Short mmCIF file of C-alpha atoms and ligand atoms in Angstrom, two decimals:
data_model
loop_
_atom_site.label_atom_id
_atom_site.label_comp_id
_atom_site.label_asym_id
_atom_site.label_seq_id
_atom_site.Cartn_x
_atom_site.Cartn_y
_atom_site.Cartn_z
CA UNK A 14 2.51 35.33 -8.48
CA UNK A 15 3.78 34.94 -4.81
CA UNK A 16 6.24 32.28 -4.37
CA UNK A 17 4.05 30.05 -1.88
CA UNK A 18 1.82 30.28 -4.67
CA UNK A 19 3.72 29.05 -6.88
CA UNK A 20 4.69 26.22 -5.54
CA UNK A 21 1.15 25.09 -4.64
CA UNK A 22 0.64 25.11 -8.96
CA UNK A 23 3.50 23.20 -9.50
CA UNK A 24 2.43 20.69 -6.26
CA UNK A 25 -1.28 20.78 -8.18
CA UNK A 26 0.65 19.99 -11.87
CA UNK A 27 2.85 17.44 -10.76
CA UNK A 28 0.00 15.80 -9.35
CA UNK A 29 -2.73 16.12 -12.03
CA UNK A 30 0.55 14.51 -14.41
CA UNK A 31 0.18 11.15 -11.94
CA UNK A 32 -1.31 8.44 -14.30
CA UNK A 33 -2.34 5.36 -12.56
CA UNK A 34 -2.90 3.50 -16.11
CA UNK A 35 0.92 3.20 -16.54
CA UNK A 36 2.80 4.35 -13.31
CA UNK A 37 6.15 4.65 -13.67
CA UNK A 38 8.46 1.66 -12.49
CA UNK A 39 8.94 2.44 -8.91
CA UNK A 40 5.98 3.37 -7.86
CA UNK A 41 5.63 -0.39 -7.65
CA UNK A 42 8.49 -0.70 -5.13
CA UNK A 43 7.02 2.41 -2.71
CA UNK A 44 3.47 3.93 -4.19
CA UNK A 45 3.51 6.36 -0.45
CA UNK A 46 5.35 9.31 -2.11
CA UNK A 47 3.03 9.35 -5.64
CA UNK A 48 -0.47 9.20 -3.03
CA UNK A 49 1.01 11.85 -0.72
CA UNK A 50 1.62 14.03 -4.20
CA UNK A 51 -2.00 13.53 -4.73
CA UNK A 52 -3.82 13.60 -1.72
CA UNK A 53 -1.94 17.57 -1.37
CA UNK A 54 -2.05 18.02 -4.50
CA UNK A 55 -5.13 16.73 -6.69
CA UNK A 56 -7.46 14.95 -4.13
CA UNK A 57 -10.23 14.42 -6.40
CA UNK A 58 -7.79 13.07 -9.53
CA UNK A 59 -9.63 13.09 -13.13
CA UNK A 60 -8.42 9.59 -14.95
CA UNK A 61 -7.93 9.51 -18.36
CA UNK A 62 -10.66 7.31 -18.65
CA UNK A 63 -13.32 10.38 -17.20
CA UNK A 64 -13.08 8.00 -13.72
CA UNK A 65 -12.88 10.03 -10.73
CA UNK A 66 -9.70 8.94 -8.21
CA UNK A 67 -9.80 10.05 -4.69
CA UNK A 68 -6.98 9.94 -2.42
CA UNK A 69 -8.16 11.29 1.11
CA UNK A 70 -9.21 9.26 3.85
CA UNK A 71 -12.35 11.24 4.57
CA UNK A 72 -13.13 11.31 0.88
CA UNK A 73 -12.71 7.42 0.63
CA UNK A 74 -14.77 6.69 4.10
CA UNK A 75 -17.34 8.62 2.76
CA UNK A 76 -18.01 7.12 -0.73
CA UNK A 77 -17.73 3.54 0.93
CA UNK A 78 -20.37 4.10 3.22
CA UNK A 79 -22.72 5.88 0.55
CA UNK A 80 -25.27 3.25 0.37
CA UNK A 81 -26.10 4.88 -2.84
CA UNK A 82 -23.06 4.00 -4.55
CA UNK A 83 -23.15 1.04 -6.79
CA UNK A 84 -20.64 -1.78 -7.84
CA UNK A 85 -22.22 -3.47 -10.72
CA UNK A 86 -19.98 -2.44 -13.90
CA UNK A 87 -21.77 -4.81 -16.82
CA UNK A 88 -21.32 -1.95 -19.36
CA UNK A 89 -18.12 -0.79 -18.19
CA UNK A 90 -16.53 -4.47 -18.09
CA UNK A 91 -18.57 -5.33 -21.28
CA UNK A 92 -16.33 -2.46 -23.36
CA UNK A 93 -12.96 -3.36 -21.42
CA UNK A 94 -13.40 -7.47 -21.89
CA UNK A 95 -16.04 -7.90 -24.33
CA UNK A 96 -18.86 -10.67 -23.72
CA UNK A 97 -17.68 -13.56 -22.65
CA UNK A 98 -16.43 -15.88 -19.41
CA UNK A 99 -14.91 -12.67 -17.47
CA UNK A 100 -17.42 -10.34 -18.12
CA UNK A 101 -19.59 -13.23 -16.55
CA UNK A 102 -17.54 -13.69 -13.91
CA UNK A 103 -17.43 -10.16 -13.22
CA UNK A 104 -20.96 -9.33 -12.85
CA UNK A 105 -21.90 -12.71 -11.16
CA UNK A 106 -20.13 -12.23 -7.62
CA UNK A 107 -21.18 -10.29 -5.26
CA UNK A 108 -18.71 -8.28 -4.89
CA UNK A 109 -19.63 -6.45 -8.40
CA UNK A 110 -23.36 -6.90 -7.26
CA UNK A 111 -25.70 -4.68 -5.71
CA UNK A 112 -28.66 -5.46 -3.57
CA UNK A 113 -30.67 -7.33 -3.35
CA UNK A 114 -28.89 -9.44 -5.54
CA UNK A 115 -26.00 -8.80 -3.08
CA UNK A 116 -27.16 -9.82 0.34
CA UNK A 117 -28.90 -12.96 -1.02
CA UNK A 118 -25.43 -13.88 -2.09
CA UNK A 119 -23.33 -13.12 1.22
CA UNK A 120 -26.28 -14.29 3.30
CA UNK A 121 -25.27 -17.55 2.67
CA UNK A 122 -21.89 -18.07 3.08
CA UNK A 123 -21.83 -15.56 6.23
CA UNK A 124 -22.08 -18.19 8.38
CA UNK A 125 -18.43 -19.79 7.36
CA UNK A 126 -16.98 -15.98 8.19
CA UNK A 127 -18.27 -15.65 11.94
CA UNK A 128 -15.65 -15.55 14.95
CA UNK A 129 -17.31 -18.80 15.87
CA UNK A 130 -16.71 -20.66 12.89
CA UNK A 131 -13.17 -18.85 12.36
CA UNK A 132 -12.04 -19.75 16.20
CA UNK A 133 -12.87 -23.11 15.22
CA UNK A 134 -10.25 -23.17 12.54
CA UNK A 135 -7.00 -21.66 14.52
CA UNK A 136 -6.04 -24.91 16.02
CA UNK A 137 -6.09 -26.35 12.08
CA UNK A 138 -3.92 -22.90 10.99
CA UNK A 139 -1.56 -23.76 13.55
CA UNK A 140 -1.29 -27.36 12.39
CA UNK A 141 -0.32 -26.03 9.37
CA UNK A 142 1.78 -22.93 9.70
CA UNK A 143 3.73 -25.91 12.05
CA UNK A 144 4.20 -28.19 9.39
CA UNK A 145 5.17 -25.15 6.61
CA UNK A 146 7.67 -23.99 9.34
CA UNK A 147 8.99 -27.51 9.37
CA UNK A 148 9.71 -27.06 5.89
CA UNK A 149 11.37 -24.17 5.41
CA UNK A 150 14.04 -24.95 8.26
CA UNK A 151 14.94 -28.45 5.96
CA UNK A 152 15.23 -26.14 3.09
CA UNK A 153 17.53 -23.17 4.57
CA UNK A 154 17.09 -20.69 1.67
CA UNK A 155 13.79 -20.42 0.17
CA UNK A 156 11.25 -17.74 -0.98
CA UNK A 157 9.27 -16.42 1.43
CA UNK A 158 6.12 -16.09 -0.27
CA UNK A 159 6.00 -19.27 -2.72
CA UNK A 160 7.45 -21.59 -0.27
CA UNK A 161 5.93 -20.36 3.01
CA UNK A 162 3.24 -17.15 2.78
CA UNK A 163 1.09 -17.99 0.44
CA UNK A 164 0.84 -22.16 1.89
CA UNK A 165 -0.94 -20.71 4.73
CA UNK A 166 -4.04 -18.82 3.43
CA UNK A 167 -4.52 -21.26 0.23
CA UNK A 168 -4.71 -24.55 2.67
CA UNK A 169 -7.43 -22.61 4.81
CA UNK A 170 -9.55 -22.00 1.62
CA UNK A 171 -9.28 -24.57 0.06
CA UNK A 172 -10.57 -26.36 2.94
CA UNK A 173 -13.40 -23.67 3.57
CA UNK A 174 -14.41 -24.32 0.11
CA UNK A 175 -14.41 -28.25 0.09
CA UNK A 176 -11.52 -28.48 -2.63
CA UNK A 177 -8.46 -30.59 -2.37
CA UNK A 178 -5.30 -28.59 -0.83
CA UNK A 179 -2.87 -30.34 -3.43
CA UNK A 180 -4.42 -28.08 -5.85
CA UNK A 181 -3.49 -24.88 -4.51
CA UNK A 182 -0.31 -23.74 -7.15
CA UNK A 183 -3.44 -24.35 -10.08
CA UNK A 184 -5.59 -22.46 -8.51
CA UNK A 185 -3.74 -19.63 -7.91
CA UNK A 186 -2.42 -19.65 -11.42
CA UNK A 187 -5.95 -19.61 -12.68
CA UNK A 188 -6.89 -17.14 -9.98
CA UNK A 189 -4.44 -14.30 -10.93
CA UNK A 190 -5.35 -14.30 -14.57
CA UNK A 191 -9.07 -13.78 -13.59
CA UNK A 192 -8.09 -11.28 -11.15
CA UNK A 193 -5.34 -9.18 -13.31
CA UNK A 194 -7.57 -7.80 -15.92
CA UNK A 195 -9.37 -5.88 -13.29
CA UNK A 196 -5.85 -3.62 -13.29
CA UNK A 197 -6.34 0.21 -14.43
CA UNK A 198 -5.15 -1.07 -18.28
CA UNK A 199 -3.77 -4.24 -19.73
CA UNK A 200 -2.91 -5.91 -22.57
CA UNK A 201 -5.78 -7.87 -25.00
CA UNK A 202 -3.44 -10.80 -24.20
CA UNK A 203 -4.16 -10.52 -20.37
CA UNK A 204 -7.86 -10.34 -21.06
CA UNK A 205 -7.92 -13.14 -23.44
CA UNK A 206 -6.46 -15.26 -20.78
CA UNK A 207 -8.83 -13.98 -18.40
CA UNK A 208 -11.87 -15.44 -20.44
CA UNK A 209 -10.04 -18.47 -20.56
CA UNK A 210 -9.50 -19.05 -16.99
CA UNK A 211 -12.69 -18.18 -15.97
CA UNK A 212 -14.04 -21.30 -17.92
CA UNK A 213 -10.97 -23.48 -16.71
CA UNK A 214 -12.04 -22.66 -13.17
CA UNK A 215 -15.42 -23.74 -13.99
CA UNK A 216 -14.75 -26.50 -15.47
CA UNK A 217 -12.38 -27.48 -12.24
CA UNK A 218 -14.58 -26.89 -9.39
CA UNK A 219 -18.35 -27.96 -11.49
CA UNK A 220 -17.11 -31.93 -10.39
CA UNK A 221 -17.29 -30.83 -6.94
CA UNK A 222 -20.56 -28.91 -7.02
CA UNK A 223 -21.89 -31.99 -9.07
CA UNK A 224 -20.90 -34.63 -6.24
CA UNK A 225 -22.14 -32.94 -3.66
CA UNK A 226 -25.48 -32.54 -5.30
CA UNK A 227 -25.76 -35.98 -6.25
CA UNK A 228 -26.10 -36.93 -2.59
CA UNK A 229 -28.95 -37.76 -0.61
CA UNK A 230 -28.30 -35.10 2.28
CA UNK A 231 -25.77 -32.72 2.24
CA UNK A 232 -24.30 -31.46 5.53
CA UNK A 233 -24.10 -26.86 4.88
CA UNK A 234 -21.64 -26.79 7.51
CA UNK A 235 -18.72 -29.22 5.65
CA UNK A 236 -17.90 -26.56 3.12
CA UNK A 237 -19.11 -23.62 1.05
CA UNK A 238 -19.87 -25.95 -1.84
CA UNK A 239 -21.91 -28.10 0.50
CA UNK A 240 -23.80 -24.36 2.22
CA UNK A 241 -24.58 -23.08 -1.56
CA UNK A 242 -25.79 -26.25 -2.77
CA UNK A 243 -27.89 -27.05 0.25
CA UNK A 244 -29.54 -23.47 -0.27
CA UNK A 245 -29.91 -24.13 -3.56
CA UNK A 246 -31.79 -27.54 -2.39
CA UNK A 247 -33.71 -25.74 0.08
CA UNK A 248 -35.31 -23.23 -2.44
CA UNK A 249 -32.78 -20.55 -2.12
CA UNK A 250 -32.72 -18.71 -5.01
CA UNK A 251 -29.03 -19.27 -6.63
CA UNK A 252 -28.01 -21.06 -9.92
CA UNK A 253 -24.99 -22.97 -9.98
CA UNK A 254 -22.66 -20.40 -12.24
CA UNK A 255 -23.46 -18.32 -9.52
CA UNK A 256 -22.28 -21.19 -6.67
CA UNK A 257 -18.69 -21.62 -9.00
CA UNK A 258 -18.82 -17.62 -9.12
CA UNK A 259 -18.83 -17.24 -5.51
CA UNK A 260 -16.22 -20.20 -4.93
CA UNK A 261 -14.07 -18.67 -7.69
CA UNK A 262 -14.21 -14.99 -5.93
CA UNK A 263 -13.92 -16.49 -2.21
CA UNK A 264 -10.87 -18.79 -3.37
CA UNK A 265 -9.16 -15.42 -4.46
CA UNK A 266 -10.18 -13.20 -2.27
CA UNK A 267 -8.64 -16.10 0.39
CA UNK A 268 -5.28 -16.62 -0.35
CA UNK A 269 -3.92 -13.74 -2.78
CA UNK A 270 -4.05 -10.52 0.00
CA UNK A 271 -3.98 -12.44 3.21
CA UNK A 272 -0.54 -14.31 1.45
CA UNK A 273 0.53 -10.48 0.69
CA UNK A 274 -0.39 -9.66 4.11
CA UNK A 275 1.87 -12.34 5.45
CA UNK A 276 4.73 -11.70 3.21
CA UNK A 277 4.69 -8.14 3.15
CA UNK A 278 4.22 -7.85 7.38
CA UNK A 279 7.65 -10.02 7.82
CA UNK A 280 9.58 -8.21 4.96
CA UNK A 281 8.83 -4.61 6.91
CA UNK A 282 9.44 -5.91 10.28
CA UNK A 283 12.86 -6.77 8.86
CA UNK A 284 13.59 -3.54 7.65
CA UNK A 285 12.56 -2.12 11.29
CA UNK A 286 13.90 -4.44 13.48
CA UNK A 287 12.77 -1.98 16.58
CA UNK A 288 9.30 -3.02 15.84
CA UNK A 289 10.00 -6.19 15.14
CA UNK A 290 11.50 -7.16 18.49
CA UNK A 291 8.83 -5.48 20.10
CA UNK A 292 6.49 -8.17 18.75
CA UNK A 293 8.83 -10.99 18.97
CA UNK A 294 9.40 -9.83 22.45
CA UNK A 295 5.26 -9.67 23.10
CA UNK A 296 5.38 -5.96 24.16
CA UNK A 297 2.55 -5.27 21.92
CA UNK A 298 -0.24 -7.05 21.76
CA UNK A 299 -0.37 -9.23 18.51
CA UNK A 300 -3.97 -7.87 17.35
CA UNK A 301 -2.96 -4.02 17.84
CA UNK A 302 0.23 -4.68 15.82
CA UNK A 303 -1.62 -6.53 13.07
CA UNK A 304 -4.16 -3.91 12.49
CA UNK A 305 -1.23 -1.43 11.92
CA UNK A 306 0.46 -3.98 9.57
CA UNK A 307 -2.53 -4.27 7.23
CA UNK A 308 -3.29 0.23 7.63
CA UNK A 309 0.54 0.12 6.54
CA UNK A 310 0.56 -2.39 3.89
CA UNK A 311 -3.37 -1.91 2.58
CA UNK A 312 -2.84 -5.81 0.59
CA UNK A 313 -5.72 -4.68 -1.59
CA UNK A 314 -4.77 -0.66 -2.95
CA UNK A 315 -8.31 0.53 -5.03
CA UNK A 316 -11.95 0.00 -4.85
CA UNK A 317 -14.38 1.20 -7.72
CA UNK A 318 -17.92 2.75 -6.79
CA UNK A 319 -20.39 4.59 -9.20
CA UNK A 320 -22.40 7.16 -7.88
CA UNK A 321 -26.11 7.17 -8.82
CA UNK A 322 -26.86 10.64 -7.46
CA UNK A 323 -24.44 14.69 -7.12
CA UNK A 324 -22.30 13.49 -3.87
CA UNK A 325 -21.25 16.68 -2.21
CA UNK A 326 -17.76 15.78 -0.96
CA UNK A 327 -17.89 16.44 3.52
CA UNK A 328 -14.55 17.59 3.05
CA UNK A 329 -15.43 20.39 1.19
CA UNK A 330 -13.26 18.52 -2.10
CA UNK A 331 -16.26 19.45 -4.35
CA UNK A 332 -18.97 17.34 -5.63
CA UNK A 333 -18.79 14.36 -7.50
CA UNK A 334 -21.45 14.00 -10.14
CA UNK A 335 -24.27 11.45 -10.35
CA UNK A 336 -22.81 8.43 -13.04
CA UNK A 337 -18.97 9.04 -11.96
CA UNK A 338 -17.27 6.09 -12.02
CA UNK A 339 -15.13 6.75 -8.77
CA UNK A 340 -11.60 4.47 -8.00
CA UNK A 341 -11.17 4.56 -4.09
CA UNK A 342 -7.42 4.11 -3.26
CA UNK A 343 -8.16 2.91 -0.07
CA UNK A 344 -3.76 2.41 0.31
CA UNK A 345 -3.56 6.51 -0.06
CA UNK A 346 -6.53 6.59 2.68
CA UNK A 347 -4.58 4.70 5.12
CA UNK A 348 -1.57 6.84 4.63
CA UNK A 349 -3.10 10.21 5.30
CA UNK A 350 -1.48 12.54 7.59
CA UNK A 351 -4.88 14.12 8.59
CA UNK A 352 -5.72 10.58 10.06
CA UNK A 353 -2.56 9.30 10.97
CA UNK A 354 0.33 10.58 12.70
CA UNK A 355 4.17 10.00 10.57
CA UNK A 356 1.81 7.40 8.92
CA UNK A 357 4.73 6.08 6.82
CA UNK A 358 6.32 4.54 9.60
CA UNK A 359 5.30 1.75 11.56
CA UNK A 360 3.98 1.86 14.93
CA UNK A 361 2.53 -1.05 16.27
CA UNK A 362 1.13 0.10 19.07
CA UNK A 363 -1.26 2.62 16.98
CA UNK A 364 -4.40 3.48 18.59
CA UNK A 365 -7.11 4.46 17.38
CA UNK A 366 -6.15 2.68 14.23
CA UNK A 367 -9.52 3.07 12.16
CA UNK A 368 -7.86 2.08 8.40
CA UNK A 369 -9.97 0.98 6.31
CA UNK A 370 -7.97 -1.92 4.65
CA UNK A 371 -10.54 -4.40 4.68
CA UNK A 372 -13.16 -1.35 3.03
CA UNK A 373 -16.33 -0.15 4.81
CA UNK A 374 -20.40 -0.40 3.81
CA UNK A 375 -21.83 -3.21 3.06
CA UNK A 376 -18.77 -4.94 0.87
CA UNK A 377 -16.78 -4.98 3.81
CA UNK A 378 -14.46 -7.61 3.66
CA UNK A 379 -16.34 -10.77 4.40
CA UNK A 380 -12.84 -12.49 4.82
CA UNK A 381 -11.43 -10.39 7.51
CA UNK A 382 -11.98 -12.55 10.56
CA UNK A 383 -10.17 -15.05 8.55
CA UNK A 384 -7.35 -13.29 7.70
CA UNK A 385 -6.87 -11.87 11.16
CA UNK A 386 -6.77 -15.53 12.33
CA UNK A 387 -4.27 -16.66 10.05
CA UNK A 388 -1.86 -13.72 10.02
CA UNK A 389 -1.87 -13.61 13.91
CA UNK A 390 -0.81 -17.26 14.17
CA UNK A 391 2.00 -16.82 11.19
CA UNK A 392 3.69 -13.57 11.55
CA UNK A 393 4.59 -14.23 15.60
CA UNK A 394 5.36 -17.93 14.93
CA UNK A 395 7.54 -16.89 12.21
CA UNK A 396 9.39 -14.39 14.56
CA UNK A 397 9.44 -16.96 16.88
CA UNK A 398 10.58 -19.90 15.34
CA UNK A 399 12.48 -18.54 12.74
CA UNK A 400 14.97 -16.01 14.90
CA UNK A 401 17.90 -16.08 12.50
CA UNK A 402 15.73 -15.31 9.05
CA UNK A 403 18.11 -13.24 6.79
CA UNK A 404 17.63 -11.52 3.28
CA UNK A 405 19.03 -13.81 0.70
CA UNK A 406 18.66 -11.39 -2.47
CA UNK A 407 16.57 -8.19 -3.51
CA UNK A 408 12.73 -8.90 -3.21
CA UNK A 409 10.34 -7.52 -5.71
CA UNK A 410 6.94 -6.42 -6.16
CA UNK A 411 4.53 -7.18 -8.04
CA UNK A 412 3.67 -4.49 -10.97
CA UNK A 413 -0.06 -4.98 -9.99
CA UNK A 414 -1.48 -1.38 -9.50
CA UNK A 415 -4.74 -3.11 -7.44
CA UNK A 416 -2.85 -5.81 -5.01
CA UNK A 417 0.43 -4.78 -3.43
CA UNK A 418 2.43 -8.31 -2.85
CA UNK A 419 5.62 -9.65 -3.34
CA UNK A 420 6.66 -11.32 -6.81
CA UNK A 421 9.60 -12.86 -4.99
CA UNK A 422 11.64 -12.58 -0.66
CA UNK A 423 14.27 -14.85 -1.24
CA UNK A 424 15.26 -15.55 2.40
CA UNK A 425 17.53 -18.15 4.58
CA UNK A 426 17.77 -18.88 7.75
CA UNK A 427 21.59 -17.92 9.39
C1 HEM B 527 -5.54 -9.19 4.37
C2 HEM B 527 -6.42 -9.82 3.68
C3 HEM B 527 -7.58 -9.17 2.98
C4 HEM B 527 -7.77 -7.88 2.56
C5 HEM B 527 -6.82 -6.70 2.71
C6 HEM B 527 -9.08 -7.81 1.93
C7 HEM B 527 -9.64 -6.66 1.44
C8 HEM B 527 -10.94 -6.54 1.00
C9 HEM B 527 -11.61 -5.31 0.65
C10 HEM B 527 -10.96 -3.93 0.69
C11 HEM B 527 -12.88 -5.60 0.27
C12 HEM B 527 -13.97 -4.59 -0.12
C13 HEM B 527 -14.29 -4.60 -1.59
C14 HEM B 527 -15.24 -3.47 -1.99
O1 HEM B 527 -15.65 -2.66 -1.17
O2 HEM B 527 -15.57 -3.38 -3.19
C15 HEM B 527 -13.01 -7.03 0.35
C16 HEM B 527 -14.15 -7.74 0.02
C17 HEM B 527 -14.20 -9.10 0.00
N1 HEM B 527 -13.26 -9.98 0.51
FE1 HEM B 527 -11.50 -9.52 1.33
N2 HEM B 527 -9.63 -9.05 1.96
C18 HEM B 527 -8.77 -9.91 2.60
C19 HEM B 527 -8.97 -11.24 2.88
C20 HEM B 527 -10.05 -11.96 2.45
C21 HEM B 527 -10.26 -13.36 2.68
C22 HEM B 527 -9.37 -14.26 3.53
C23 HEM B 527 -11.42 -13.69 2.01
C24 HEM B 527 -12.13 -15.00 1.88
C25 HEM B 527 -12.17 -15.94 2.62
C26 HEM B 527 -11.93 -12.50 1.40
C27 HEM B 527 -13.07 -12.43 0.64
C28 HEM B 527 -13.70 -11.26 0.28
C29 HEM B 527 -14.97 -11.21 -0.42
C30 HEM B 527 -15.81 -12.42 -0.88
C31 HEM B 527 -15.30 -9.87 -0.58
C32 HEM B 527 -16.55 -9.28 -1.24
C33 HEM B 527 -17.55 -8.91 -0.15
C34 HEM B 527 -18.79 -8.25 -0.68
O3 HEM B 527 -18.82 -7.81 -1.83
O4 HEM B 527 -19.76 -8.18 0.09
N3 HEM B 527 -11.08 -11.46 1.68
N4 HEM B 527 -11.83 -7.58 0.82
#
């Protein structure tokens, strides 16, 4: 055997020996170096669960946009959580739901998600990235993402849903143990309190849906409660698990990646203060920079898609069979060096930048003008107002395989 040769097996071994079901400890801290061994390596990754993991931007693009490929994952979920609240929960939304079932759902909260309706709520994100700002200078050391990150994102949701802001640490407690089971593997304990939560969260948000229903007319535009339960009035077809559903998935999706987003964007900027001048110092423009801050941070890492018919891979990978459960890791996409030039380091002035953070196909992130709102009012009036933020401590991340954040960015101001 030639030595080149060689050295491909043992590239092709090392990478066939990555387990996403329990990655070792710092693959947490930096995952780059673990997709880089795959996407050379083992591009189309067998899982020990017969799922399918691919690595390679094409790859990835290409299963998104298969309009064939379906989301709904009732038997898979059912052996993973049993029956129960999560299960429910898990094939109610439509992000596990396929059309038509699908579009009847996002059709009516679209509206909330257009520019129009998004513009309309910057001068309200300022307001309160303002008075969070305000905070943090009384307090002088603080954590970055409890105290200031995730305040942003959960006080614009919770007002896009029609629930009371003073309830945002609850619902994100509740949030993250419906969320966490959906992890590669965890324990029965995790699940357990999954089902659990799920019928909390009901139980919290039902008083809201049942107020607004009790009046005489209800006004769509206040609130996503108020839109779902005026459809429902209006002979849309949608029962009222599935309104909660859709308030529980929207109040998640909302605040736990755009928060990550947030967190994540300031603690690389401080580890590259080059680029981080040169958006203090405006001499790139805030939207270019921000799409290469979500391509480099990818807030939400893997996707799942089954295929329902023999996908021949365009990349010439192979082809994936019909029934393959298939994990997308859209944070390996946006790192490929076929795409993306050095795509481990930052450049903020990236063009094209075509990542696919926010997914592609019909699923595509119905959040996303939202997020780009919020994060391009924080992250430059952070720089801006907060010139002398310092490290105070290590941060840490989160040992959540599906949503890269921050546990904890203890920080102070000089
Ligand atoms: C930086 C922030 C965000 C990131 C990185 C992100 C990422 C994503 C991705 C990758 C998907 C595609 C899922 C799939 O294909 O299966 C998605 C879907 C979704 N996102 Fe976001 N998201 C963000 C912010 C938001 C916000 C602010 C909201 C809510 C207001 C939101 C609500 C949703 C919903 C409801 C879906 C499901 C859409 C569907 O199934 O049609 N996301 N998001």
């Amino acid at each position: 055997m030639t030595a080149s040769k060689t050295i491909e097996t043992s590239l092709a071994e090392r990478a066939r020996a990555i387990n996403l079901f329990s990655p070792p400890d710092d693959y947490f801290d930096d995952p780059s170096k673990y997709f880089r061994l795959l996407r050379d390596g083992d591009p189309v990754h067998q899982q020990e669960d017969g799922s399918i993991l691919l690595t390679r931007y094409d790859d990835v693009r290409q299963i998104w946009r298969d309009l064939t490929g379906l989301v709904y994952k009732g038997e898979q979920f059912c052996k993973r959580f049993g029956e129960g609240p999560l299960l429910e929960h898990h094939t109610s939304t439509m992000l596990f739901r396929d059309n038509p079932d699908h579009d009847r759902l996002r059709n009516i909260v679209n509206p909330f998600f257009s520019q129009t309706s998004i513009q309309s709520l910057s001068a309200f994100t300022q307001e309160v990235v303002d008075r969070e700002i305000k905070k943090v200078k009384e307090m002088g050391e603080f954590d970055f993402v409890h105290d200031f990150a995730f305040r942003i994102p959960v006080a614009l949701i919770c007002k896009v849903i029609g629930v009371p802001v003073e309830d945002a640490n609850y619902i994100q407690a509740v949030g993250r143990k419906v969320l966490f089971p959906l992890n590669p593997k965890v324990p029965q304990e995790a699940i357990d309190d999954g089902h659990a939560s799920v019928t909390e969260f009901k139980s919290y948000l039902a008083p809201f849906l049942g107020e607004i229903k009790a009046r005489s007319s209800i006004d769509p535009s206040e609130s996503i409660l108020c839109a779902m339960a005026a459809a429902q009035r209006d002979g849309v077809e949608v029962s009222d698990d599935e309104i909660l559903h859709m308030c529980i998935v929207t109040l998640n999706g909302g605040h736990e990646t755009t928060t990550n987003l947030i967190s994540q964007s300031i603690h690389f900027l401080m580890e590259d203060p080059e680029s981080l001048g040169q958006l203090r110092d405006g001499e790139v423009p805030v939207a270019t920079a921000l799409e290469e801050l979500i391509r480099f941070i990818t807030p939400l890492q893997l996707q799942g898609r089954r295929t329902t018919q023999d996908v021949e891979l365009e990349s010439g990978n192979g082809t994936i069979q019909a029934g393959t459960e298939v994990v997308l890791c859209q944070a390996s996409a946006n790192r490929d060096e076929r795409v993306f030039e050095n795509p481990n380091k930052l450049n903020l002035s990236r063009r094209p930048n075509n990542h696919v953070g926010f997914g592609a196909g019909i699923h595509v992130c119905l959040g996303r003008p939202l997020a780009r709102m919020e994060a391009s009012i924080a992250i430059p009036t952070v720089l801006k107002e907060l010139p002398t933020l310092t490290r105070n401590g290590k941060a840490r991340f989160q040992r959540n395989t599906r949503f890269r954040g921050l546990e904890k960015f203890p920080v102070k101001l000089a």
